[in-house]
Tab-separated table of N, CA and C in Angstrom:
chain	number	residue	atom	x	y	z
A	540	UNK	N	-18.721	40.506	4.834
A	540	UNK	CA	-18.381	41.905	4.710
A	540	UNK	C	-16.952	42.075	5.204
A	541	UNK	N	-16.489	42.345	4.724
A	541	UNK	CA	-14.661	42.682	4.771
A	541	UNK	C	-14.341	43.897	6.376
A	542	UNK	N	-13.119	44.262	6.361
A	542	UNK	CA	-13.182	45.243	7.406
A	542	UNK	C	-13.600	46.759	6.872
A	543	UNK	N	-12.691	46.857	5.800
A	543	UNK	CA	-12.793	48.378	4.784
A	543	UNK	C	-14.605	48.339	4.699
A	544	UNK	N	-15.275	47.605	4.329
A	544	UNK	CA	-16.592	48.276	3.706
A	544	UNK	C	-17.097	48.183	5.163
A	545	UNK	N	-16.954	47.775	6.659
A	545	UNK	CA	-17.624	47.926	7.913
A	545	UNK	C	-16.560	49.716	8.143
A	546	UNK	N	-15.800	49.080	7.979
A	546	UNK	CA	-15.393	50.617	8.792
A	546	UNK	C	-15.592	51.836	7.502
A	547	UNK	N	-15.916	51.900	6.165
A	547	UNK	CA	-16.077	53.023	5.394
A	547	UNK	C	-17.422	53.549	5.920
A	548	UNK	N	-18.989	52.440	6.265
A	548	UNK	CA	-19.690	53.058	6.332
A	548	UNK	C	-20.340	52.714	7.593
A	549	UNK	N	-19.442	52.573	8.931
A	549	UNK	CA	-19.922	52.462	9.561
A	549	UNK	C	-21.107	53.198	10.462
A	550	UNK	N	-20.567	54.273	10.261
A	550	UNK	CA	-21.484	55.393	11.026
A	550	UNK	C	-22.961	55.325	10.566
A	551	UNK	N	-23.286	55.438	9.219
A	551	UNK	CA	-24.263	55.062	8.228
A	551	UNK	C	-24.761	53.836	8.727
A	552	UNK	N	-24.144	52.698	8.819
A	552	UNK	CA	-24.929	51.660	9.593
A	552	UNK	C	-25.261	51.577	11.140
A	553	UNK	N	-24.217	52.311	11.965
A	553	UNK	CA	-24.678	52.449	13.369
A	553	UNK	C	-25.877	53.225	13.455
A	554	UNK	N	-26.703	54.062	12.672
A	554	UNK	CA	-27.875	54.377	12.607
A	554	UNK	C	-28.594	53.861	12.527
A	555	UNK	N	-28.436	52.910	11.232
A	555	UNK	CA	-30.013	51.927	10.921
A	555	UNK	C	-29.905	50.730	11.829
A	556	UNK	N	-28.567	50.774	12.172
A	556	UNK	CA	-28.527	49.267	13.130
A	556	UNK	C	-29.650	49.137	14.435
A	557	UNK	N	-29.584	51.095	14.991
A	557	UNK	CA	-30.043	51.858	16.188
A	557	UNK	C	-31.744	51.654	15.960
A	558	UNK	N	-32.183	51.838	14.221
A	558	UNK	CA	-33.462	51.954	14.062
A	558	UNK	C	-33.943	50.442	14.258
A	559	UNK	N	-33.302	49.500	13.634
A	559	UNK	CA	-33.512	48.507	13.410
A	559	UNK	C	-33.614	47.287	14.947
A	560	UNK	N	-33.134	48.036	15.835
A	560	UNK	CA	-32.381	47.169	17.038
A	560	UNK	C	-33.067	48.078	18.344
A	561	UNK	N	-33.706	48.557	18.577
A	561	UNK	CA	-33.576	49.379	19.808
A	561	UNK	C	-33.315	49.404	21.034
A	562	UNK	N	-32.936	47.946	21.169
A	562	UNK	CA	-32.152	47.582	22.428
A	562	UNK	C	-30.646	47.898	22.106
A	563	UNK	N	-29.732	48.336	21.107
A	563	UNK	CA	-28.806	48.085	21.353
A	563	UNK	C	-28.539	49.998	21.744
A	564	UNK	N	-27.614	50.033	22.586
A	564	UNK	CA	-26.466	51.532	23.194
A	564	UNK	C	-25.414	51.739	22.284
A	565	UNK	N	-24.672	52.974	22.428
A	565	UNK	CA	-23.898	53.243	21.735
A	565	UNK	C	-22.976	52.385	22.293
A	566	UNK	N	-22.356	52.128	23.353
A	566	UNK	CA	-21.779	50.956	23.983
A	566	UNK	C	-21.452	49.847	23.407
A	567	UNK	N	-22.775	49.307	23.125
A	567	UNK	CA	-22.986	48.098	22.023
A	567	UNK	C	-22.485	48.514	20.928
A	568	UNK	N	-22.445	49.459	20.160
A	568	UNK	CA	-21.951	49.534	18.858
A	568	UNK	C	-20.843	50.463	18.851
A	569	UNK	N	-20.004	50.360	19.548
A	569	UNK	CA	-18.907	51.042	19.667
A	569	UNK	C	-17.752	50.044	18.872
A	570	UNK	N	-16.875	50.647	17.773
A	570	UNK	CA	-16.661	49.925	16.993
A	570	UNK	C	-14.721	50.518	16.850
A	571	UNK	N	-14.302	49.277	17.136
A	571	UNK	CA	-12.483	49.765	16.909
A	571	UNK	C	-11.974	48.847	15.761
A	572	UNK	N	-11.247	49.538	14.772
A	572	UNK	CA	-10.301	48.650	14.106
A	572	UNK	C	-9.701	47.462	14.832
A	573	UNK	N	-9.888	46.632	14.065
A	573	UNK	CA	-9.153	45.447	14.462
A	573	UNK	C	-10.144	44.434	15.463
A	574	UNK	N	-11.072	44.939	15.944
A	574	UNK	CA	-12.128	44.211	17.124
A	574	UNK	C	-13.015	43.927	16.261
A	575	UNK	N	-13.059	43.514	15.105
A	575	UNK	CA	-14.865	43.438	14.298
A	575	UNK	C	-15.428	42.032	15.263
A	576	UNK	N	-14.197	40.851	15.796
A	576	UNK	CA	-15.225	40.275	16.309
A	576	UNK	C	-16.004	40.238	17.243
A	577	UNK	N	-15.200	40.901	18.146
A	577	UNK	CA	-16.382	41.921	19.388
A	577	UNK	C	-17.149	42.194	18.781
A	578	UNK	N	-17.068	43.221	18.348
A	578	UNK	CA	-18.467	43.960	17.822
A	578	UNK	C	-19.626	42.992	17.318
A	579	UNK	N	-19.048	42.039	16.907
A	579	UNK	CA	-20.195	41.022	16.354
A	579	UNK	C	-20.416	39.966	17.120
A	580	UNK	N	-19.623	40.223	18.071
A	580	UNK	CA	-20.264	39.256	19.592
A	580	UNK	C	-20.733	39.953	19.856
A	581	UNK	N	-20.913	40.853	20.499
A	581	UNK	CA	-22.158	41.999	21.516
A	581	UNK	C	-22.950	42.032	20.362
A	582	UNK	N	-23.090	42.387	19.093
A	582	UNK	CA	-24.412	42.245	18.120
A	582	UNK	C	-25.076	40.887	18.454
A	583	UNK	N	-24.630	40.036	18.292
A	583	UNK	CA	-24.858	38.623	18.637
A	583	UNK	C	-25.797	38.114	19.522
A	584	UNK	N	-25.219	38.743	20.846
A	584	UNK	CA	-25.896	38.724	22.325
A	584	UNK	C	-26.820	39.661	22.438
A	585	UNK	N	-26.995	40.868	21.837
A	585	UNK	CA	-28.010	41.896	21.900
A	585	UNK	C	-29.289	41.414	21.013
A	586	UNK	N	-29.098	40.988	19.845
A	586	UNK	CA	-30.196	41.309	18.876
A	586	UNK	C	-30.505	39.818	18.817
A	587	UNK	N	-29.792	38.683	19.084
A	587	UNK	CA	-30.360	37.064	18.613
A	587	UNK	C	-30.067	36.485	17.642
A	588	UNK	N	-29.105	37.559	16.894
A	588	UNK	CA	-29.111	37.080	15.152
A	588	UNK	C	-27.465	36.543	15.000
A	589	UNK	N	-27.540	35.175	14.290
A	589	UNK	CA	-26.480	34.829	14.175
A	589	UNK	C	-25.319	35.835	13.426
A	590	UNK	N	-23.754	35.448	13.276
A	590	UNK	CA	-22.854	36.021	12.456
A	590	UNK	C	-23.302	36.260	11.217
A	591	UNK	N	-23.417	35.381	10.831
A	591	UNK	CA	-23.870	35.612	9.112
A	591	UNK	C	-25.364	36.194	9.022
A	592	UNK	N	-26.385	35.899	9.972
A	592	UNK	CA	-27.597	36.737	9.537
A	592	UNK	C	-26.912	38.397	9.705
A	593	UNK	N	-26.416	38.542	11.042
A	593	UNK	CA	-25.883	40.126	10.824
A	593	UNK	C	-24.951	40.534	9.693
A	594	UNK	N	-24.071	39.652	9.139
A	594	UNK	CA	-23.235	40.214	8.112
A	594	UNK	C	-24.186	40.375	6.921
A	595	UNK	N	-25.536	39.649	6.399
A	595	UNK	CA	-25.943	39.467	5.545
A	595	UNK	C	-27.069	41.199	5.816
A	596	UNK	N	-27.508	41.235	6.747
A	596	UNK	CA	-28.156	42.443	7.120
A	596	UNK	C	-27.290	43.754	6.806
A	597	UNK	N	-25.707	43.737	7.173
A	597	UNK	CA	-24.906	44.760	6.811
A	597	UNK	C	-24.557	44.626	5.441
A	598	UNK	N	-24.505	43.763	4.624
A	598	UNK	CA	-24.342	43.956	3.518
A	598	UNK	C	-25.471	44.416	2.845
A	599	UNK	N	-26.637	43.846	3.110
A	599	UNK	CA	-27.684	44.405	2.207
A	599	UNK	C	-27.741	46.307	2.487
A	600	UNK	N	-27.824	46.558	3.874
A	600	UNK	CA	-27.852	47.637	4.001
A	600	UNK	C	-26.847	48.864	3.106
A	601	UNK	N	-25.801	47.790	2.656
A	601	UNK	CA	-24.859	48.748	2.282
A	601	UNK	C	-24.762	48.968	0.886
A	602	UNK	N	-25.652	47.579	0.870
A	602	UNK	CA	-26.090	47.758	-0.907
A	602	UNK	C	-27.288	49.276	-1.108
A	603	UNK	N	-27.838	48.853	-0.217
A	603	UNK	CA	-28.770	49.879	-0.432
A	603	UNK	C	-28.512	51.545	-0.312
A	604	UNK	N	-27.177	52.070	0.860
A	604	UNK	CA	-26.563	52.652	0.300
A	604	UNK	C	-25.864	53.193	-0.601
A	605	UNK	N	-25.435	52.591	-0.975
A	605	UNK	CA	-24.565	52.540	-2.466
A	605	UNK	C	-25.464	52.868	-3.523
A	606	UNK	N	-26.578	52.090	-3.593
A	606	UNK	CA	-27.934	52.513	-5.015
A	606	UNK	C	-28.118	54.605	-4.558
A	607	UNK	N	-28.308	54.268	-3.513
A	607	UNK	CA	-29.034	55.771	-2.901
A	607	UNK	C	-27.885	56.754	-3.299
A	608	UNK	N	-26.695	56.786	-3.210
A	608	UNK	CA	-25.733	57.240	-3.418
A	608	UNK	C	-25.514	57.634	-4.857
A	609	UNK	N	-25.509	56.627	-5.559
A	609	UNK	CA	-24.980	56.528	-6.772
A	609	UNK	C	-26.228	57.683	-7.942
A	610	UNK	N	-28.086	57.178	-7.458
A	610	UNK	CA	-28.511	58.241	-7.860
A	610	UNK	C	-28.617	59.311	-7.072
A	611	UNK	N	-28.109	59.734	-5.991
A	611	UNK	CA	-28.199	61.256	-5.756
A	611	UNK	C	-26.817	62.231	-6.337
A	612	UNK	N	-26.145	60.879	-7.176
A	612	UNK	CA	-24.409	61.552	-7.804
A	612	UNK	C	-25.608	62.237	-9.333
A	613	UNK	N	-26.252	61.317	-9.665
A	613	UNK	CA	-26.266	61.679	-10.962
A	613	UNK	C	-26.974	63.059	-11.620
C-alpha cells in the first residue's frame, strides 16, 4: 500500500483497524506523514501481525471501500 492510499483513507481504516484490534489506542494509531514505518511498527507490536499481513489487511479493507463507495455513487 503506497503512502497516498494510507493517508487518503486513513481515518476510514483507523476505525475498522479499532473494530478489528481492540487492544490498539488512539496512540497506537496515531498516524504522521512521512512515519508510515512507525506506525507499522507499533501495529506490529500491538496486534502480532507481520508487515505484509497488515499491509495485505489494509489493502483489502480499502478494496472494500472503494466497491461500497462506488455503488452508493451510482
Amino acid at each position: 500500500m503506497d503512502n497516498l492510499e494510507l493517508r487518503g483513507n486513513w481515518n476510514i481504516l483507523k476505525g475498522k483497524l479499532k473494530k478489528s484490534f481492540a487492544d490498539l489506542t488512539d496512540d497506537d494509531l496515531k498516524y504522521e506523514e512521512g512515519n508510515e514505518e512507525e506506525l507499522f511498527g507499533r501495529l506490529q507490536r500491538k496486534t502480532g501481525q507481520t508487515r505484509e499481513q497488515l499491509a495485505r489487511w489494509f489493502k483489502s479493507q480499502t478494496e472494500k471501500t472503494d466497491r461500497t463507495e462506488k455503488r452508493n455513487s451510482i
